[in-house]
Amino acid sequence: MAWRWITAAIGGYGFAVAAAMLAARTLPAAGPLARIEATGWPMILSFLVYAGIGLWSLHDVRLGRVGAVVWGGALAMAVLLKLLGVRP
């Protein structure tokens, strides 16, 4: 049960942060003000992603699937962010 709570709290946070960063990086941004918009909306929506991932990870029966989706998804998005690099 402890691993499920750790996955929900810490893994869900990592998943939400990685999703917000990936969305902010991939959204088109032509100027400096557009970059603010491209960063702001994913940050706002990350709270919903965090809540959704946390509730789902506590609700699902299979802990292996929860761990694979949450930790694997966060790791995959982090690797993709590293490959994309910084915005020019």
mmCIF file of N, CA and C in Angstrom:
data_model
loop_
_atom_site.group_PDB
_atom_site.id
_atom_site.type_symbol
_atom_site.label_atom_id
_atom_site.label_comp_id
_atom_site.label_asym_id
_atom_site.label_seq_id
_atom_site.Cartn_x
_atom_site.Cartn_y
_atom_site.Cartn_z
ATOM 1 N N MET A 1 0.822 -1.198 0.000
ATOM 2 C CA MET A 1 0.000 0.000 0.000
ATOM 3 C C MET A 1 0.864 1.259 0.000
ATOM 4 N N ALA A 2 2.028 1.175 0.638
ATOM 5 C CA ALA A 2 2.906 2.340 0.693
ATOM 6 C C ALA A 2 3.426 2.692 -0.697
ATOM 7 N N TRP A 3 3.756 1.667 -1.498
ATOM 8 C CA TRP A 3 4.264 1.937 -2.844
ATOM 9 C C TRP A 3 3.196 2.613 -3.703
ATOM 10 N N ARG A 4 1.955 2.246 -3.504
ATOM 11 C CA ARG A 4 0.867 2.875 -4.260
ATOM 12 C C ARG A 4 0.757 4.350 -3.905
ATOM 13 N N TRP A 5 0.889 4.691 -2.625
ATOM 14 C CA TRP A 5 0.823 6.092 -2.205
ATOM 15 C C TRP A 5 2.037 6.877 -2.692
ATOM 16 N N ILE A 6 3.204 6.251 -2.683
ATOM 17 C CA ILE A 6 4.401 6.919 -3.206
ATOM 18 C C ILE A 6 4.260 7.162 -4.695
ATOM 19 N N THR A 7 3.721 6.167 -5.396
ATOM 20 C CA THR A 7 3.506 6.331 -6.832
ATOM 21 C C THR A 7 2.483 7.424 -7.101
ATOM 22 N N ALA A 8 1.427 7.464 -6.314
ATOM 23 C CA ALA A 8 0.393 8.488 -6.515
ATOM 24 C C ALA A 8 0.929 9.885 -6.231
ATOM 25 N N ALA A 9 1.688 10.034 -5.157
ATOM 26 C CA ALA A 9 2.138 11.371 -4.759
ATOM 27 C C ALA A 9 3.355 11.826 -5.555
ATOM 28 N N ILE A 10 4.427 11.073 -5.488
ATOM 29 C CA ILE A 10 5.678 11.504 -6.121
ATOM 30 C C ILE A 10 5.674 11.217 -7.617
ATOM 31 N N GLY A 11 5.238 10.020 -7.986
ATOM 32 C CA GLY A 11 5.184 9.679 -9.407
ATOM 33 C C GLY A 11 4.160 10.512 -10.166
ATOM 34 N N GLY A 12 3.025 10.769 -9.523
ATOM 35 C CA GLY A 12 2.018 11.622 -10.154
ATOM 36 C C GLY A 12 2.518 13.035 -10.364
ATOM 37 N N TYR A 13 3.284 13.536 -9.398
ATOM 38 C CA TYR A 13 3.881 14.863 -9.533
ATOM 39 C C TYR A 13 4.885 14.884 -10.683
ATOM 40 N N GLY A 14 5.731 13.865 -10.744
ATOM 41 C CA GLY A 14 6.701 13.791 -11.844
ATOM 42 C C GLY A 14 6.028 13.676 -13.194
ATOM 43 N N PHE A 15 4.959 12.907 -13.267
ATOM 44 C CA PHE A 15 4.214 12.760 -14.516
ATOM 45 C C PHE A 15 3.589 14.087 -14.931
ATOM 46 N N ALA A 16 2.970 14.777 -13.978
ATOM 47 C CA ALA A 16 2.315 16.049 -14.287
ATOM 48 C C ALA A 16 3.323 17.110 -14.700
ATOM 49 N N VAL A 17 4.460 17.168 -14.022
ATOM 50 C CA VAL A 17 5.496 18.151 -14.369
ATOM 51 C C VAL A 17 6.081 17.855 -15.737
ATOM 52 N N ALA A 18 6.356 16.590 -16.017
ATOM 53 C CA ALA A 18 6.910 16.231 -17.323
ATOM 54 C C ALA A 18 5.910 16.503 -18.434
ATOM 55 N N ALA A 19 4.629 16.237 -18.185
ATOM 56 C CA ALA A 19 3.606 16.512 -19.194
ATOM 57 C C ALA A 19 3.480 18.012 -19.455
ATOM 58 N N ALA A 20 3.531 18.814 -18.395
ATOM 59 C CA ALA A 20 3.435 20.267 -18.564
ATOM 60 C C ALA A 20 4.646 20.811 -19.310
ATOM 61 N N MET A 21 5.833 20.315 -18.966
ATOM 62 C CA MET A 21 7.036 20.786 -19.646
ATOM 63 C C MET A 21 7.053 20.377 -21.113
ATOM 64 N N LEU A 22 6.609 19.158 -21.393
ATOM 65 C CA LEU A 22 6.564 18.698 -22.779
ATOM 66 C C LEU A 22 5.538 19.482 -23.587
ATOM 67 N N ALA A 23 4.385 19.756 -22.995
ATOM 68 C CA ALA A 23 3.375 20.549 -23.695
ATOM 69 C C ALA A 23 3.858 21.976 -23.926
ATOM 70 N N ALA A 24 4.509 22.561 -22.936
ATOM 71 C CA ALA A 24 5.034 23.925 -23.089
ATOM 72 C C ALA A 24 6.133 23.971 -24.141
ATOM 73 N N ARG A 25 6.895 22.911 -24.253
ATOM 74 C CA ARG A 25 7.987 22.883 -25.232
ATOM 75 C C ARG A 25 7.475 22.667 -26.650
ATOM 76 N N THR A 26 6.416 21.882 -26.821
ATOM 77 C CA THR A 26 5.948 21.539 -28.163
ATOM 78 C C THR A 26 4.888 22.491 -28.706
ATOM 79 N N LEU A 27 4.260 23.293 -27.851
ATOM 80 C CA LEU A 27 3.289 24.255 -28.359
ATOM 81 C C LEU A 27 3.999 25.334 -29.171
ATOM 82 N N PRO A 28 3.397 25.762 -30.271
ATOM 83 C CA PRO A 28 4.064 26.795 -31.074
ATOM 84 C C PRO A 28 4.081 28.134 -30.346
ATOM 85 N N ALA A 29 5.223 28.801 -30.420
ATOM 86 C CA ALA A 29 5.383 30.109 -29.785
ATOM 87 C C ALA A 29 6.263 30.963 -30.681
ATOM 88 N N ALA A 30 5.646 31.966 -31.328
ATOM 89 C CA ALA A 30 6.396 32.798 -32.272
ATOM 90 C C ALA A 30 7.161 33.914 -31.578
ATOM 91 N N GLY A 31 6.549 34.562 -30.627
ATOM 92 C CA GLY A 31 7.189 35.698 -29.964
ATOM 93 C C GLY A 31 7.306 35.479 -28.478
ATOM 94 N N PRO A 32 7.864 36.485 -27.781
ATOM 95 C CA PRO A 32 8.038 36.334 -26.330
ATOM 96 C C PRO A 32 6.718 36.249 -25.572
ATOM 97 N N LEU A 33 5.694 36.964 -26.007
ATOM 98 C CA LEU A 33 4.400 36.879 -25.322
ATOM 99 C C LEU A 33 3.720 35.543 -25.599
ATOM 100 N N ALA A 34 3.935 34.982 -26.776
ATOM 101 C CA ALA A 34 3.367 33.676 -27.087
ATOM 102 C C ALA A 34 4.029 32.578 -26.258
ATOM 103 N N ARG A 35 5.289 32.768 -25.907
ATOM 104 C CA ARG A 35 5.965 31.787 -25.056
ATOM 105 C C ARG A 35 5.363 31.764 -23.657
ATOM 106 N N ILE A 36 4.923 32.920 -23.187
ATOM 107 C CA ILE A 36 4.276 32.980 -21.875
ATOM 108 C C ILE A 36 2.972 32.204 -21.910
ATOM 109 N N GLU A 37 2.197 32.375 -22.979
ATOM 110 C CA GLU A 37 0.944 31.635 -23.129
ATOM 111 C C GLU A 37 1.203 30.149 -23.286
ATOM 112 N N ALA A 38 2.242 29.800 -24.044
ATOM 113 C CA ALA A 38 2.560 28.392 -24.261
ATOM 114 C C ALA A 38 3.057 27.726 -22.987
ATOM 115 N N THR A 39 3.526 28.490 -22.037
ATOM 116 C CA THR A 39 3.975 27.935 -20.766
ATOM 117 C C THR A 39 2.867 27.974 -19.715
ATOM 118 N N GLY A 40 2.042 28.988 -19.738
ATOM 119 C CA GLY A 40 1.025 29.170 -18.701
ATOM 120 C C GLY A 40 -0.080 28.135 -18.727
ATOM 121 N N TRP A 41 -0.632 27.858 -19.902
ATOM 122 C CA TRP A 41 -1.731 26.907 -19.979
ATOM 123 C C TRP A 41 -1.342 25.493 -19.575
ATOM 124 N N PRO A 42 -0.214 24.967 -20.019
ATOM 125 C CA PRO A 42 0.158 23.636 -19.521
ATOM 126 C C PRO A 42 0.393 23.590 -18.008
ATOM 127 N N MET A 43 0.892 24.690 -17.440
ATOM 128 C CA MET A 43 1.090 24.714 -15.985
ATOM 129 C C MET A 43 -0.253 24.677 -15.255
ATOM 130 N N ILE A 44 -1.236 25.381 -15.771
ATOM 131 C CA ILE A 44 -2.554 25.367 -15.156
ATOM 132 C C ILE A 44 -3.187 23.983 -15.272
ATOM 133 N N LEU A 45 -3.071 23.377 -16.453
ATOM 134 C CA LEU A 45 -3.675 22.066 -16.659
ATOM 135 C C LEU A 45 -2.924 20.950 -15.945
ATOM 136 N N SER A 46 -1.688 21.202 -15.544
ATOM 137 C CA SER A 46 -0.930 20.162 -14.845
ATOM 138 C C SER A 46 -1.553 19.818 -13.497
ATOM 139 N N PHE A 47 -2.267 20.749 -12.882
ATOM 140 C CA PHE A 47 -2.944 20.448 -11.620
ATOM 141 C C PHE A 47 -4.037 19.401 -11.835
ATOM 142 N N LEU A 48 -4.750 19.498 -12.955
ATOM 143 C CA LEU A 48 -5.762 18.493 -13.268
ATOM 144 C C LEU A 48 -5.127 17.146 -13.599
ATOM 145 N N VAL A 49 -4.003 17.178 -14.307
ATOM 146 C CA VAL A 49 -3.293 15.939 -14.628
ATOM 147 C C VAL A 49 -2.811 15.270 -13.345
ATOM 148 N N TYR A 50 -2.261 16.047 -12.433
ATOM 149 C CA TYR A 50 -1.771 15.506 -11.168
ATOM 150 C C TYR A 50 -2.904 14.876 -10.361
ATOM 151 N N ALA A 51 -4.025 15.563 -10.285
ATOM 152 C CA ALA A 51 -5.163 15.020 -9.543
ATOM 153 C C ALA A 51 -5.699 13.762 -10.214
ATOM 154 N N GLY A 52 -5.787 13.776 -11.530
ATOM 155 C CA GLY A 52 -6.288 12.611 -12.250
ATOM 156 C C GLY A 52 -5.381 11.400 -12.115
ATOM 157 N N ILE A 53 -4.080 11.608 -12.271
ATOM 158 C CA ILE A 53 -3.130 10.504 -12.133
ATOM 159 C C ILE A 53 -3.134 9.976 -10.700
ATOM 160 N N GLY A 54 -3.191 10.872 -9.727
ATOM 161 C CA GLY A 54 -3.216 10.443 -8.333
ATOM 162 C C GLY A 54 -4.450 9.626 -7.997
ATOM 163 N N LEU A 55 -5.607 10.089 -8.424
ATOM 164 C CA LEU A 55 -6.837 9.347 -8.151
ATOM 165 C C LEU A 55 -6.860 8.012 -8.887
ATOM 166 N N TRP A 56 -6.409 8.009 -10.137
ATOM 167 C CA TRP A 56 -6.395 6.766 -10.899
ATOM 168 C C TRP A 56 -5.434 5.758 -10.290
ATOM 169 N N SER A 57 -4.274 6.217 -9.850
ATOM 170 C CA SER A 57 -3.295 5.285 -9.291
ATOM 171 C C SER A 57 -3.767 4.698 -7.965
ATOM 172 N N LEU A 58 -4.583 5.407 -7.227
ATOM 173 C CA LEU A 58 -5.142 4.852 -5.994
ATOM 174 C C LEU A 58 -6.364 3.971 -6.255
ATOM 175 N N HIS A 59 -6.990 4.134 -7.407
ATOM 176 C CA HIS A 59 -8.203 3.396 -7.712
ATOM 177 C C HIS A 59 -7.932 2.079 -8.442
ATOM 178 N N ASP A 60 -6.956 2.061 -9.319
ATOM 179 C CA ASP A 60 -6.712 0.875 -10.145
ATOM 180 C C ASP A 60 -6.253 -0.295 -9.283
ATOM 181 N N VAL A 61 -6.653 -1.498 -9.673
ATOM 182 C CA VAL A 61 -6.354 -2.692 -8.889
ATOM 183 C C VAL A 61 -4.919 -3.155 -9.102
ATOM 184 N N ARG A 62 -4.426 -3.089 -10.316
ATOM 185 C CA ARG A 62 -3.102 -3.622 -10.655
ATOM 186 C C ARG A 62 -2.013 -2.593 -10.390
ATOM 187 N N LEU A 63 -1.186 -2.875 -9.411
ATOM 188 C CA LEU A 63 -0.114 -1.959 -9.050
ATOM 189 C C LEU A 63 0.974 -1.926 -10.122
ATOM 190 N N GLY A 64 1.196 -3.047 -10.805
ATOM 191 C CA GLY A 64 2.197 -3.083 -11.866
ATOM 192 C C GLY A 64 1.848 -2.162 -13.015
ATOM 193 N N ARG A 65 0.589 -2.156 -13.403
ATOM 194 C CA ARG A 65 0.156 -1.268 -14.485
ATOM 195 C C ARG A 65 0.239 0.195 -14.057
ATOM 196 N N VAL A 66 -0.127 0.464 -12.820
ATOM 197 C CA VAL A 66 -0.048 1.834 -12.311
ATOM 198 C C VAL A 66 1.396 2.325 -12.328
ATOM 199 N N GLY A 67 2.294 1.494 -11.818
ATOM 200 C CA GLY A 67 3.704 1.880 -11.799
ATOM 201 C C GLY A 67 4.276 2.052 -13.186
ATOM 202 N N ALA A 68 3.901 1.168 -14.103
ATOM 203 C CA ALA A 68 4.408 1.265 -15.476
ATOM 204 C C ALA A 68 3.920 2.530 -16.162
ATOM 205 N N VAL A 69 2.664 2.856 -15.985
ATOM 206 C CA VAL A 69 2.122 4.051 -16.646
ATOM 207 C C VAL A 69 2.676 5.322 -16.025
ATOM 208 N N VAL A 70 2.668 5.405 -14.698
ATOM 209 C CA VAL A 70 3.081 6.645 -14.036
ATOM 210 C C VAL A 70 4.585 6.853 -14.155
ATOM 211 N N TRP A 71 5.379 5.882 -13.688
ATOM 212 C CA TRP A 71 6.835 6.042 -13.711
ATOM 213 C C TRP A 71 7.376 5.963 -15.128
ATOM 214 N N GLY A 72 6.840 5.033 -15.929
ATOM 215 C CA GLY A 72 7.302 4.913 -17.307
ATOM 216 C C GLY A 72 6.924 6.117 -18.148
ATOM 217 N N GLY A 73 5.721 6.637 -17.931
ATOM 218 C CA GLY A 73 5.299 7.826 -18.670
ATOM 219 C C GLY A 73 6.131 9.047 -18.323
ATOM 220 N N ALA A 74 6.405 9.216 -17.041
ATOM 221 C CA ALA A 74 7.230 10.343 -16.614
ATOM 222 C C ALA A 74 8.643 10.223 -17.168
ATOM 223 N N LEU A 75 9.187 9.017 -17.138
ATOM 224 C CA LEU A 75 10.535 8.802 -17.671
ATOM 225 C C LEU A 75 10.580 9.010 -19.179
ATOM 226 N N ALA A 76 9.579 8.511 -19.893
ATOM 227 C CA ALA A 76 9.545 8.680 -21.348
ATOM 228 C C ALA A 76 9.429 10.151 -21.739
ATOM 229 N N MET A 77 8.588 10.896 -21.026
ATOM 230 C CA MET A 77 8.465 12.322 -21.337
ATOM 231 C C MET A 77 9.737 13.077 -20.987
ATOM 232 N N ALA A 78 10.408 12.696 -19.914
ATOM 233 C CA ALA A 78 11.671 13.349 -19.547
ATOM 234 C C ALA A 78 12.751 13.081 -20.594
ATOM 235 N N VAL A 79 12.813 11.859 -21.104
ATOM 236 C CA VAL A 79 13.784 11.537 -22.157
ATOM 237 C C VAL A 79 13.462 12.312 -23.426
ATOM 238 N N LEU A 80 12.191 12.398 -23.773
ATOM 239 C CA LEU A 80 11.794 13.163 -24.954
ATOM 240 C C LEU A 80 12.127 14.637 -24.798
ATOM 241 N N LEU A 81 11.940 15.181 -23.615
ATOM 242 C CA LEU A 81 12.320 16.577 -23.357
ATOM 243 C C LEU A 81 13.827 16.775 -23.498
ATOM 244 N N LYS A 82 14.587 15.818 -23.009
ATOM 245 C CA LYS A 82 16.051 15.915 -23.123
ATOM 246 C C LYS A 82 16.476 15.875 -24.598
ATOM 247 N N LEU A 83 15.801 15.054 -25.389
ATOM 248 C CA LEU A 83 16.127 14.976 -26.817
ATOM 249 C C LEU A 83 15.706 16.231 -27.577
ATOM 250 N N LEU A 84 14.606 16.849 -27.164
ATOM 251 C CA LEU A 84 14.150 18.072 -27.840
ATOM 252 C C LEU A 84 15.057 19.258 -27.531
ATOM 253 N N GLY A 85 15.598 19.310 -26.334
ATOM 254 C CA GLY A 85 16.472 20.419 -25.965
ATOM 255 C C GLY A 85 15.671 21.661 -25.617
ATOM 256 N N VAL A 86 16.387 22.779 -25.509
ATOM 257 C CA VAL A 86 15.740 24.044 -25.148
ATOM 258 C C VAL A 86 15.127 24.684 -26.378
ATOM 259 N N ARG A 87 14.178 25.551 -26.141
ATOM 260 C CA ARG A 87 13.531 26.264 -27.247
ATOM 261 C C ARG A 87 14.474 27.325 -27.776
ATOM 262 N N PRO A 88 14.641 27.381 -29.105
ATOM 263 C CA PRO A 88 15.550 28.400 -29.670
ATOM 264 C C PRO A 88 15.001 29.806 -29.536
#
